Amino acid sequence: SIGKFLITAPIDIVILTGKRMKFAYNLIRNKKNSFWFETKDQIVEFLNSTIEKGDLLYIKGSRSMSMEKIIEKLD
């Protein structure tokens, strides 16, 4: 159901990680500017090479995913 939501949500870029989110990515990848990564380190590498000063990011994940690790590693 998250994939269906993301298709219509006013979000410019969607970044997903984890086995469950691979299903959502497969649903939206042709309809939304989206990326799927296996690891948080891959997300950090992508973001550090992509984001610019002033960009607004919304990072969401389950508590067990420790998404704050991504924020801590951003340049």
Tab-separated table of C-alpha atoms in Angstrom:
chain	number	residue	atom	x	y	z
A	1	SER	CA	0.000	0.000	0.000
A	2	ILE	CA	2.934	2.374	0.528
A	3	GLY	CA	3.759	2.099	-3.182
A	4	LYS	CA	0.261	3.203	-4.148
A	5	PHE	CA	0.538	6.164	-1.802
A	6	LEU	CA	3.947	7.196	-3.146
A	7	ILE	CA	2.725	7.248	-6.741
A	8	THR	CA	0.284	10.078	-5.972
A	9	ALA	CA	2.179	11.835	-3.165
A	10	PRO	CA	3.751	15.219	-3.994
A	11	ILE	CA	7.282	13.923	-3.453
A	12	ASP	CA	10.036	14.694	-5.957
A	13	ILE	CA	12.425	11.822	-5.222
A	14	VAL	CA	11.733	8.611	-3.322
A	15	ILE	CA	14.609	6.622	-1.820
A	16	LEU	CA	13.826	3.194	-0.444
A	17	THR	CA	15.832	0.523	1.332
A	18	GLY	CA	15.163	-2.906	2.747
A	19	LYS	CA	13.656	-6.090	1.402
A	20	ARG	CA	10.049	-5.040	1.979
A	21	MET	CA	10.534	-1.703	0.256
A	22	LYS	CA	11.829	-3.452	-2.850
A	23	PHE	CA	8.191	-4.345	-3.581
A	24	ALA	CA	7.142	-0.696	-3.318
A	25	TYR	CA	10.057	0.337	-5.522
A	26	ASN	CA	9.053	-2.164	-8.194
A	27	LEU	CA	5.548	-0.678	-8.165
A	28	ILE	CA	6.592	2.967	-8.481
A	29	ARG	CA	9.906	2.930	-10.364
A	30	ASN	CA	8.361	3.681	-13.762
A	31	LYS	CA	5.967	6.303	-12.373
A	32	LYS	CA	8.091	8.262	-9.909
A	33	ASN	CA	11.699	9.427	-9.664
A	34	SER	CA	12.750	6.680	-7.272
A	35	PHE	CA	15.760	4.705	-6.119
A	36	TRP	CA	16.217	1.531	-4.098
A	37	PHE	CA	19.371	0.674	-2.178
A	38	GLU	CA	20.411	-2.432	-0.280
A	39	THR	CA	22.251	-0.566	2.472
A	40	LYS	CA	22.190	2.728	4.345
A	41	ASP	CA	25.785	3.356	3.284
A	42	GLN	CA	24.656	3.286	-0.347
A	43	ILE	CA	21.966	5.848	0.489
A	44	VAL	CA	24.540	8.094	2.182
A	45	GLU	CA	26.848	7.874	-0.838
A	46	PHE	CA	23.974	8.732	-3.190
A	47	LEU	CA	22.744	11.636	-1.074
A	48	ASN	CA	26.207	13.097	-0.560
A	49	SER	CA	26.719	13.150	-4.319
A	50	THR	CA	23.211	14.443	-5.107
A	51	ILE	CA	21.805	16.830	-2.523
A	52	GLU	CA	22.562	20.528	-2.501
A	53	LYS	CA	22.439	23.137	0.212
A	54	GLY	CA	18.817	24.086	0.836
A	55	ASP	CA	17.332	20.754	-0.250
A	56	LEU	CA	14.615	19.454	2.025
A	57	LEU	CA	14.871	15.780	3.019
A	58	TYR	CA	12.341	13.650	4.830
A	59	ILE	CA	13.892	10.443	6.106
A	60	LYS	CA	11.493	7.826	7.405
A	61	GLY	CA	12.108	4.298	8.573
A	62	SER	CA	11.181	1.934	11.329
A	63	ARG	CA	13.026	2.360	14.614
A	64	SER	CA	14.907	-0.873	13.982
A	65	MET	CA	16.328	0.575	10.732
A	66	SER	CA	18.269	3.277	12.666
A	67	MET	CA	17.746	5.847	9.931
A	68	GLU	CA	19.487	8.487	12.051
A	69	LYS	CA	22.735	6.837	10.927
A	70	ILE	CA	22.077	8.302	7.478
A	71	ILE	CA	21.694	11.826	8.846
A	72	GLU	CA	24.855	11.506	10.920
A	73	LYS	CA	26.905	10.641	7.808
A	74	LEU	CA	25.666	13.396	5.479
A	75	ASP	CA	28.246	16.025	4.491
